[in-house]
CSV table of C-alpha atoms in Angstrom, one decimal:
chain,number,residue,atom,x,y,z
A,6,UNK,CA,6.1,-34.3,-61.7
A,7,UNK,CA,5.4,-32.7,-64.6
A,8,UNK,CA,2.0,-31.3,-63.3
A,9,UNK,CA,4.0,-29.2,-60.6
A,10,UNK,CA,6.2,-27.9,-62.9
A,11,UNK,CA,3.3,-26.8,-65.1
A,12,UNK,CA,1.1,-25.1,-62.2
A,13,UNK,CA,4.4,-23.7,-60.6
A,14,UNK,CA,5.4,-22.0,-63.9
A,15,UNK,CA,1.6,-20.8,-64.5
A,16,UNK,CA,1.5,-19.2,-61.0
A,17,UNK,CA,5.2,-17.4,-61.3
A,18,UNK,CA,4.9,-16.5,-64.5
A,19,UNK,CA,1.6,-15.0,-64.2
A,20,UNK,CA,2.3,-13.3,-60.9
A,21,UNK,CA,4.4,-10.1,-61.2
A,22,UNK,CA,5.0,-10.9,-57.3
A,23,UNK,CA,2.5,-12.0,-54.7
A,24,UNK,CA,1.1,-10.9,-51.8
A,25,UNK,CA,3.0,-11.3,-48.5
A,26,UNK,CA,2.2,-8.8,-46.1
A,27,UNK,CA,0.0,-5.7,-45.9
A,28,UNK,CA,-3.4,-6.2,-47.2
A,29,UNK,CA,-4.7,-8.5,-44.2
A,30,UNK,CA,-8.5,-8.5,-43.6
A,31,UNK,CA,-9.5,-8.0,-40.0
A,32,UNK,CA,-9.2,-12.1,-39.5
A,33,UNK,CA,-5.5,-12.3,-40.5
A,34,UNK,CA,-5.8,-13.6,-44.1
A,35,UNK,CA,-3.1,-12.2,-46.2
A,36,UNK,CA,-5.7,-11.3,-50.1
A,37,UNK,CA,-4.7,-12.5,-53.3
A,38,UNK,CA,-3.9,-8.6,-54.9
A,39,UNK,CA,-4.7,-6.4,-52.2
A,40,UNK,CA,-1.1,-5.3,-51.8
A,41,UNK,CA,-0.5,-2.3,-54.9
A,42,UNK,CA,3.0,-2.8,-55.3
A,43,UNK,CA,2.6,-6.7,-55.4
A,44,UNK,CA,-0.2,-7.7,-57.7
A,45,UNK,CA,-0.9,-10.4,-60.2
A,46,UNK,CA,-0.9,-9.5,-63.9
A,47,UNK,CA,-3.9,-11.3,-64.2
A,48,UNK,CA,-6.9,-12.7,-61.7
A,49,UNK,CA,-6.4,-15.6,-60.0
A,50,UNK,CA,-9.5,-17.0,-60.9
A,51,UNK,CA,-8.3,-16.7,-64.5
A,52,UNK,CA,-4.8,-18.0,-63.5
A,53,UNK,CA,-6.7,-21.2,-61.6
A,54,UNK,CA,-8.9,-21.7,-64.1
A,55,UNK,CA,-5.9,-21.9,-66.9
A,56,UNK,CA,-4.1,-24.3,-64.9
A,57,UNK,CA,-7.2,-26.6,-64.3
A,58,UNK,CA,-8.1,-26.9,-68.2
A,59,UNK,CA,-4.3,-27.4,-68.9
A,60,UNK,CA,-4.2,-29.9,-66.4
A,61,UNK,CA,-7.3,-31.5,-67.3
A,62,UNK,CA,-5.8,-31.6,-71.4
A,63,UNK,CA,-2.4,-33.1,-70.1
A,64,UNK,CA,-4.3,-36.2,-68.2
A,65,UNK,CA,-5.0,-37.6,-71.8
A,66,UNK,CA,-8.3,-39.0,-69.8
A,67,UNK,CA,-10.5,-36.8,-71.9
A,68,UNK,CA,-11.5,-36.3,-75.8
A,69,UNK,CA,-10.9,-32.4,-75.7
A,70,UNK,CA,-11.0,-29.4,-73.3
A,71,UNK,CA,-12.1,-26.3,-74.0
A,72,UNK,CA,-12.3,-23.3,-73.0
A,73,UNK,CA,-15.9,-21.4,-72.7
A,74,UNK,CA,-19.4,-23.2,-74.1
A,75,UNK,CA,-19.2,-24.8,-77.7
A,76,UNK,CA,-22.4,-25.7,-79.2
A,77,UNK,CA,-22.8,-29.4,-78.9
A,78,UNK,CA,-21.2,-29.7,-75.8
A,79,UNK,CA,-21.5,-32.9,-74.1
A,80,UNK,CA,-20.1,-32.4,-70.8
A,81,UNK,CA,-20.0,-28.9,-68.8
A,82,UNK,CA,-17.5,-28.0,-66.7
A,83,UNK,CA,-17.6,-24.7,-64.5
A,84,UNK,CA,-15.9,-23.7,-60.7
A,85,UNK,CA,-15.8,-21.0,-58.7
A,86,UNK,CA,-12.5,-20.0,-57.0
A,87,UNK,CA,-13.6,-18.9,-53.6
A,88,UNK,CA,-10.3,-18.6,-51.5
A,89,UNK,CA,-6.6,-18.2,-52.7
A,90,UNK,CA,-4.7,-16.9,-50.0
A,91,UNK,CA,-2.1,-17.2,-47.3
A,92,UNK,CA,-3.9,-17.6,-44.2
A,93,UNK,CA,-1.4,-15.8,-41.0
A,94,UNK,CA,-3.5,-16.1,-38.5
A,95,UNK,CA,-1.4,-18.2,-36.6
A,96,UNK,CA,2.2,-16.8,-37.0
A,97,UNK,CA,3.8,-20.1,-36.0
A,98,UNK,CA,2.1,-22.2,-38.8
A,99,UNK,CA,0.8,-20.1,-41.9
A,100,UNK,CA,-0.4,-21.6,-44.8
A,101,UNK,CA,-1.5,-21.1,-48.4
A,102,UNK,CA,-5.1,-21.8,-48.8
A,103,UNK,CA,-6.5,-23.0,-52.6
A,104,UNK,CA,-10.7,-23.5,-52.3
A,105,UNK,CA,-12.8,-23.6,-55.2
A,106,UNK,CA,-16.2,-25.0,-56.1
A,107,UNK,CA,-16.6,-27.7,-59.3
A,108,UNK,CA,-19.5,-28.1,-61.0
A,109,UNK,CA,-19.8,-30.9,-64.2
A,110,UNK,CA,-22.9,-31.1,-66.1
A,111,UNK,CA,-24.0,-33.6,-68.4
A,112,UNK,CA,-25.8,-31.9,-71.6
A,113,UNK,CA,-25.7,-35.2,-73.9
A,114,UNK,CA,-29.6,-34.9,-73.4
A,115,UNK,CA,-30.5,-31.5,-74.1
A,116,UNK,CA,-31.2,-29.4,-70.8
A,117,UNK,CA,-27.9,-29.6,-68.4
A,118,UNK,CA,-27.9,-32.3,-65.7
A,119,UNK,CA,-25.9,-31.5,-62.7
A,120,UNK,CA,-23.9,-34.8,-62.2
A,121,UNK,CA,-21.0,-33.4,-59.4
A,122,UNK,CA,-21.2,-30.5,-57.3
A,123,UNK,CA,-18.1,-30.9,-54.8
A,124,UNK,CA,-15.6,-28.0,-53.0
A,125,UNK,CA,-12.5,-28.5,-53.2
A,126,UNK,CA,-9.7,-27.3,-50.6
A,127,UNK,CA,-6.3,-27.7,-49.9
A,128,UNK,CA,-3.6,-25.7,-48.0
A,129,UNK,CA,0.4,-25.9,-47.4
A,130,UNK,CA,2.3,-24.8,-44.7
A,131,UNK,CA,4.6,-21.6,-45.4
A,132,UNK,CA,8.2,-21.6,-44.3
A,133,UNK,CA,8.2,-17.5,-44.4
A,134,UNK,CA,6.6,-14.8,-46.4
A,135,UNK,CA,8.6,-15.1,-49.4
A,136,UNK,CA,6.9,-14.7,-52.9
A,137,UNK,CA,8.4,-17.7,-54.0
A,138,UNK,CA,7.4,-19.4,-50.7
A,139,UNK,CA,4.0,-18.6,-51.7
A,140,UNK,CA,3.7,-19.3,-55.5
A,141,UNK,CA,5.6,-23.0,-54.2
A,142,UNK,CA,3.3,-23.3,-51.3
A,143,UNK,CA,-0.1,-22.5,-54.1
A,144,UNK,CA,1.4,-24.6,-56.4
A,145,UNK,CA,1.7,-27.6,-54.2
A,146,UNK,CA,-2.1,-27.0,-53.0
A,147,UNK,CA,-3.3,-26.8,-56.5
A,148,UNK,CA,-1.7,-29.9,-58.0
A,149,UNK,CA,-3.5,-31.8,-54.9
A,150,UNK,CA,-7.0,-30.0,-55.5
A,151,UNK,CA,-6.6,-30.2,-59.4
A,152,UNK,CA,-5.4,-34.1,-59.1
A,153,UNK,CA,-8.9,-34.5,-56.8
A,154,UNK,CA,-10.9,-32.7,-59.4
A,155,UNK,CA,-9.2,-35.2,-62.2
A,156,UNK,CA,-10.3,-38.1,-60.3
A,157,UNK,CA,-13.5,-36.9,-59.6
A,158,UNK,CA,-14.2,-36.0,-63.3
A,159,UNK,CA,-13.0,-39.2,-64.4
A,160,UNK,CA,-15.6,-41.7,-61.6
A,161,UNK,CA,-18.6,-38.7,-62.6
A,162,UNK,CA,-18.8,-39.7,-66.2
A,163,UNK,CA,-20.8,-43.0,-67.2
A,164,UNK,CA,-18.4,-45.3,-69.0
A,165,UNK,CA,-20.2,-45.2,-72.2
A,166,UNK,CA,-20.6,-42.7,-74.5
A,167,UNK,CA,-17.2,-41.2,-73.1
């Protein structure tokens, strides 16, 4: 699918390597960047949030995205990443763990109009701690939250004035 490809190539190529070990909080939960000598060369939150508006642009469902708040906007889009991890707590099924928060806001009529306000999660089970065990694992999880978020975007809007 052509959306894998697109969030798996995002996520490698953007991560120098990820985090597999070291850097667990006290619960078990392997941190996006807390390991020095395997970082990512730029925050996930930016990573997600590329791969959601490039996502969004490759559905053809909608007139434009853009990036950041244009004057005349008509629709508002904003999320919150709030977990991208591998959670290790149970060594016999580990996963990758996406969770973010979506916002869309209608602003057709002057003063924003919260219209969805959903979280979003999804996690894939990890084979081993492999890098590229991981970035498959996150890219898996983030095609399903991103396809969910599509959806969603697509039933929130009213069909006129689309």
């Amino acid at each position: 699918c052509l959306g894998d490809r697109l969030l798996h190539a995002v996520l490698a190529e953007a991560a120098q390597a990820l985090v597999v070990g070291g850097g667990e909080d006290r619960e078990g939960l392997a941190l996006a960047g807390a390991d020095q000598l395997h970082a990512f060369a730029a925050p996930p939150g930016a990573l997600v949030r590329d791969a959601l508006i490039e996502w969004l642009r490759a559905s053809n469902r909608f007139a434009a995205v853009v990036r950041g708040t244009k004057a005349g906007t008509a629709w508002i889009l904003e999320s919150d990443l709030e977990r991208f991890d591998a959670d290790l707590r149970d060594p016999a099924a580990p996963q990758a763990v996406i969770a973010m928060q979506v916002r869309l806001l209608d602003a057709r009529k002057g003063s924003p109009t919260l219209v969805l306000d959903r979280r979003y999660t999804a996690s894939e089970a990890l084979a081993d701690r492999d890098p590229a065990t991981l970035v498959a694992a996150w890219s898996r999880a983030l095609a399903s939250v991103l396809a969910e978020i599509e959806g969603d975007l697509t039933r929130a809007r009213p069909t006129q004035n689309r």
